[in-house]
GROMACS .gro file of C-alpha atoms in nm:
model
  195
    1MET     CA    1  -4.081   1.261  -5.631
    2ILE     CA    2  -4.262   1.501  -5.396
    3SER     CA    3  -4.305   1.305  -5.072
    4LEU     CA    4  -4.410   1.582  -4.832
    5VAL     CA    5  -4.567   1.928  -4.854
    6ARG     CA    6  -4.544   2.172  -4.562
    7GLY     CA    7  -4.672   2.528  -4.571
    8THR     CA    8  -4.961   2.762  -4.503
    9VAL     CA    9  -5.303   2.615  -4.578
   10LEU     CA   10  -5.474   2.857  -4.817
   11LYS     CA   11  -5.797   2.664  -4.878
   12THR     CA   12  -5.966   2.331  -4.814
   13THR     CA   13  -6.264   2.171  -4.987
   14ALA     CA   14  -6.426   1.830  -4.944
   15SER     CA   15  -6.151   1.668  -5.154
   16THR     CA   16  -5.852   1.904  -5.185
   17ALA     CA   17  -5.625   2.141  -4.999
   18ILE     CA   18  -5.416   2.421  -5.144
   19ILE     CA   19  -5.093   2.470  -4.952
   20ASP     CA   20  -4.859   2.766  -5.006
   21VAL     CA   21  -4.499   2.645  -5.006
   22GLY     CA   22  -4.261   2.935  -5.064
   23GLY     CA   23  -4.510   3.124  -5.278
   24ILE     CA   24  -4.619   2.822  -5.483
   25GLY     CA   25  -4.970   2.686  -5.419
   26PHE     CA   26  -4.972   2.305  -5.429
   27SER     CA   27  -5.314   2.147  -5.485
   28VAL     CA   28  -5.333   1.817  -5.297
   29ILE     CA   29  -5.617   1.564  -5.325
   30ALA     CA   30  -5.669   1.392  -4.989
   31THR     CA   31  -5.912   1.194  -4.777
   32PRO     CA   32  -6.176   1.387  -4.577
   33THR     CA   33  -6.011   1.277  -4.252
   34THR     CA   34  -5.671   1.416  -4.359
   35LEU     CA   35  -5.829   1.741  -4.478
   36SER     CA   36  -6.024   1.782  -4.154
   37GLU     CA   37  -5.695   1.812  -3.964
   38LEU     CA   38  -5.587   2.117  -4.168
   39ARG     CA   39  -5.679   2.472  -4.066
   40VAL     CA   40  -5.689   2.759  -4.318
   41GLY     CA   41  -5.424   3.019  -4.236
   42GLN     CA   42  -5.215   2.778  -4.028
   43GLU     CA   43  -4.916   2.566  -4.124
   44GLY     CA   44  -5.002   2.218  -4.239
   45THR     CA   45  -4.799   1.911  -4.330
   46ILE     CA   46  -4.920   1.644  -4.569
   47TYR     CA   47  -4.729   1.333  -4.677
   48THR     CA   48  -4.775   1.299  -5.051
   49SER     CA   49  -4.762   1.057  -5.340
   50PHE     CA   50  -4.688   1.219  -5.677
   51VAL     CA   51  -4.874   1.033  -5.952
   52VAL     CA   52  -4.776   1.108  -6.312
   53ARG     CA   53  -5.010   1.004  -6.591
   54GLU     CA   54  -5.002   1.081  -6.962
   55GLU     CA   55  -5.261   1.356  -6.917
   56SER     CA   56  -5.193   1.476  -6.561
   57MET     CA   57  -4.955   1.513  -6.269
   58THR     CA   58  -5.139   1.486  -5.937
   59LEU     CA   59  -5.042   1.508  -5.571
   60TYR     CA   60  -5.235   1.280  -5.333
   61GLY     CA   61  -5.205   1.367  -4.965
   62PHE     CA   62  -5.210   1.169  -4.642
   63ALA     CA   63  -5.199   1.235  -4.268
   64ASP     CA   64  -4.891   1.015  -4.215
   65GLU     CA   65  -4.637   0.791  -4.385
   66ASP     CA   66  -4.836   0.475  -4.308
   67GLU     CA   67  -5.137   0.607  -4.502
   68ARG     CA   68  -4.916   0.710  -4.794
   69ASN     CA   69  -4.733   0.376  -4.803
   70THR     CA   70  -5.065   0.187  -4.786
   71PHE     CA   71  -5.198   0.396  -5.079
   72GLU     CA   72  -4.886   0.322  -5.285
   73ILE     CA   73  -4.918  -0.053  -5.218
   74LEU     CA   74  -5.291  -0.045  -5.298
   75THR     CA   75  -5.230   0.122  -5.634
   76THR     CA   76  -5.001  -0.166  -5.739
   77VAL     CA   77  -5.308  -0.392  -5.747
   78SER     CA   78  -5.441  -0.434  -6.102
   79GLY     CA   79  -5.752  -0.226  -6.156
   80ILE     CA   80  -5.688  -0.004  -5.851
   81GLY     CA   81  -5.598   0.349  -5.954
   82PRO     CA   82  -5.538   0.650  -5.730
   83LYS     CA   83  -5.911   0.732  -5.710
   84ILE     CA   84  -6.007   0.390  -5.569
   85GLY     CA   85  -5.692   0.382  -5.352
   86LEU     CA   86  -5.798   0.711  -5.195
   87ALA     CA   87  -6.157   0.586  -5.157
   88VAL     CA   88  -6.031   0.281  -4.964
   89LEU     CA   89  -5.841   0.508  -4.723
   90SER     CA   90  -6.143   0.738  -4.692
   91VAL     CA   91  -6.342   0.443  -4.558
   92HIS     CA   92  -6.075   0.240  -4.371
   93THR     CA   93  -5.762   0.331  -4.177
   94PRO     CA   94  -5.448   0.140  -4.282
   95ASP     CA   95  -5.475  -0.078  -3.971
   96ILE     CA   96  -5.840  -0.166  -4.033
   97LEU     CA   97  -5.746  -0.247  -4.394
   98ARG     CA   98  -5.470  -0.481  -4.270
   99THR     CA   99  -5.725  -0.654  -4.046
  100ILE     CA  100  -5.967  -0.686  -4.340
  101VAL     CA  101  -5.692  -0.841  -4.555
  102GLU     CA  102  -5.583  -1.078  -4.275
  103ARG     CA  103  -5.945  -1.192  -4.223
  104LYS     CA  104  -6.016  -1.203  -4.598
  105ASP     CA  105  -6.319  -0.986  -4.517
  106ILE     CA  106  -6.485  -0.931  -4.856
  107PRO     CA  107  -6.786  -0.742  -4.709
  108GLY     CA  108  -6.541  -0.505  -4.538
  109LEU     CA  109  -6.385  -0.414  -4.873
  110THR     CA  110  -6.716  -0.384  -5.057
  111GLN     CA  111  -6.808  -0.098  -4.819
  112VAL     CA  112  -6.577   0.113  -5.038
  113PRO     CA  113  -6.760   0.283  -5.327
  114GLY     CA  114  -6.638   0.139  -5.657
  115ILE     CA  115  -6.534  -0.201  -5.518
  116GLY     CA  116  -6.763  -0.494  -5.587
  117GLN     CA  117  -6.743  -0.861  -5.486
  118LYS     CA  118  -6.502  -0.965  -5.763
  119GLY     CA  119  -6.285  -0.656  -5.715
  120ALA     CA  120  -6.263  -0.727  -5.342
  121GLN     CA  121  -6.157  -1.088  -5.408
  122ARG     CA  122  -5.886  -0.971  -5.649
  123ILE     CA  123  -5.759  -0.709  -5.404
  124LEU     CA  124  -5.737  -0.963  -5.121
  125LEU     CA  125  -5.554  -1.208  -5.347
  126GLU     CA  126  -5.307  -0.954  -5.487
  127LEU     CA  127  -5.237  -0.776  -5.157
  128GLY     CA  128  -5.157  -1.101  -4.977
  129ASN     CA  129  -4.918  -0.996  -4.699
  130LYS     CA  130  -4.782  -0.681  -4.870
  131LEU     CA  131  -4.944  -0.454  -4.608
  132GLY     CA  132  -4.792  -0.644  -4.317
  133PRO     CA  133  -4.971  -0.740  -3.995
  134ALA     CA  134  -5.221  -0.515  -3.818
  135THR     CA  135  -5.047  -0.328  -3.537
  136SER     CA  136  -5.347  -0.330  -3.305
  137GLN     CA  137  -5.661  -0.530  -3.254
  138VAL     CA  138  -5.925  -0.329  -3.438
  139GLU     CA  139  -6.288  -0.416  -3.482
  140ALA     CA  140  -6.365  -0.356  -3.847
  141VAL     CA  141  -6.725  -0.466  -3.822
  142ALA     CA  142  -6.879  -0.276  -3.529
  143PRO     CA  143  -6.714   0.064  -3.483
  144ALA     CA  144  -6.815   0.300  -3.202
  145SER     CA  145  -7.017   0.613  -3.267
  146ALA     CA  146  -6.803   0.883  -3.424
  147SER     CA  147  -7.042   1.177  -3.409
  148ALA     CA  148  -6.835   1.424  -3.199
  149ASP     CA  149  -6.521   1.373  -3.411
  150VAL     CA  150  -6.713   1.406  -3.737
  151VAL     CA  151  -6.894   1.724  -3.624
  152ALA     CA  152  -6.556   1.874  -3.527
  153ALA     CA  153  -6.410   1.775  -3.866
  154LEU     CA  154  -6.702   1.932  -4.056
  155VAL     CA  155  -6.673   2.254  -3.853
  156GLY     CA  156  -6.299   2.253  -3.935
  157LEU     CA  157  -6.391   2.229  -4.305
  158GLY     CA  158  -6.612   2.536  -4.274
  159TRP     CA  159  -6.965   2.415  -4.200
  160ASN     CA  160  -7.181   2.568  -3.926
  161GLU     CA  161  -7.183   2.357  -3.606
  162ASP     CA  162  -7.564   2.319  -3.599
  163VAL     CA  163  -7.574   2.210  -3.964
  164ALA     CA  164  -7.284   1.968  -3.904
  165ALA     CA  165  -7.449   1.817  -3.595
  166ARG     CA  166  -7.786   1.773  -3.772
  167THR     CA  167  -7.619   1.612  -4.074
  168VAL     CA  168  -7.415   1.368  -3.863
  169SER     CA  169  -7.727   1.279  -3.665
  170ASP     CA  170  -7.913   1.207  -3.991
  171VAL     CA  171  -7.624   0.996  -4.123
  172GLU     CA  172  -7.610   0.786  -3.803
  173ALA     CA  173  -7.989   0.742  -3.805
  174GLU     CA  174  -7.976   0.615  -4.165
  175HIS     CA  175  -7.656   0.407  -4.154
  176GLY     CA  176  -7.594   0.326  -3.787
  177ALA     CA  177  -7.251   0.350  -3.623
  178MET     CA  178  -6.960   0.363  -3.868
  179PRO     CA  179  -6.588   0.452  -3.846
  180VAL     CA  180  -6.507   0.825  -3.831
  181SER     CA  181  -6.373   0.833  -4.187
  182GLN     CA  182  -6.681   0.663  -4.332
  183THR     CA  183  -6.926   0.878  -4.132
  184LEU     CA  184  -6.739   1.189  -4.249
  185ARG     CA  185  -6.747   1.076  -4.612
  186VAL     CA  186  -7.124   1.012  -4.605
  187ALA     CA  187  -7.187   1.342  -4.423
  188LEU     CA  188  -6.984   1.530  -4.687
  189GLN     CA  189  -7.184   1.362  -4.965
  190LYS     CA  190  -7.506   1.463  -4.789
  191LEU     CA  191  -7.391   1.822  -4.747
  192GLY     CA  192  -7.264   1.851  -5.103
  193GLY     CA  193  -7.120   2.195  -5.166
  194LYS     CA  194  -7.341   2.375  -4.912
  195ARG     CA  195  -7.176   2.587  -4.644
   0.00000   0.00000   0.00000
């Protein structure tokens, strides 16, 4: 199992990073928040989960061990594959997810693309207390504005600062205040592949 990749960041996109480890370029699929912390040309470290399927072998990357462990627990839930597991962590931090599970907050889970009402109920039932207690009191419902952090993350991913600021402003006008990860995800969808 490959549990960590450390090396020079060769490239980042909205969903992947390529990291040079001893002359081998590892392609790692990660959340926008994790990718925003990487800088091309600098050393980066990503905690990884190596998922082997009949047709593919894929590395999924995370900012820390807690994110990776949460992903691995999420993907034990029936009907939750790596794609949905990553989507959950793109919208919610592990601690916010623990709070959602503790509160049995179905609307909190349905914020994740690909999870409907029934899916959310199943996830809450199957996760039970597997994630453990939340380590801090987090407010999953009314997050503070995340605009400065999201603009910085978009600039780090290669967008022009003016374009990033305008896009984040548009996202907040349309959707209101959201967590950093969710604001970043919506902004990336809005920007598409434009640089």
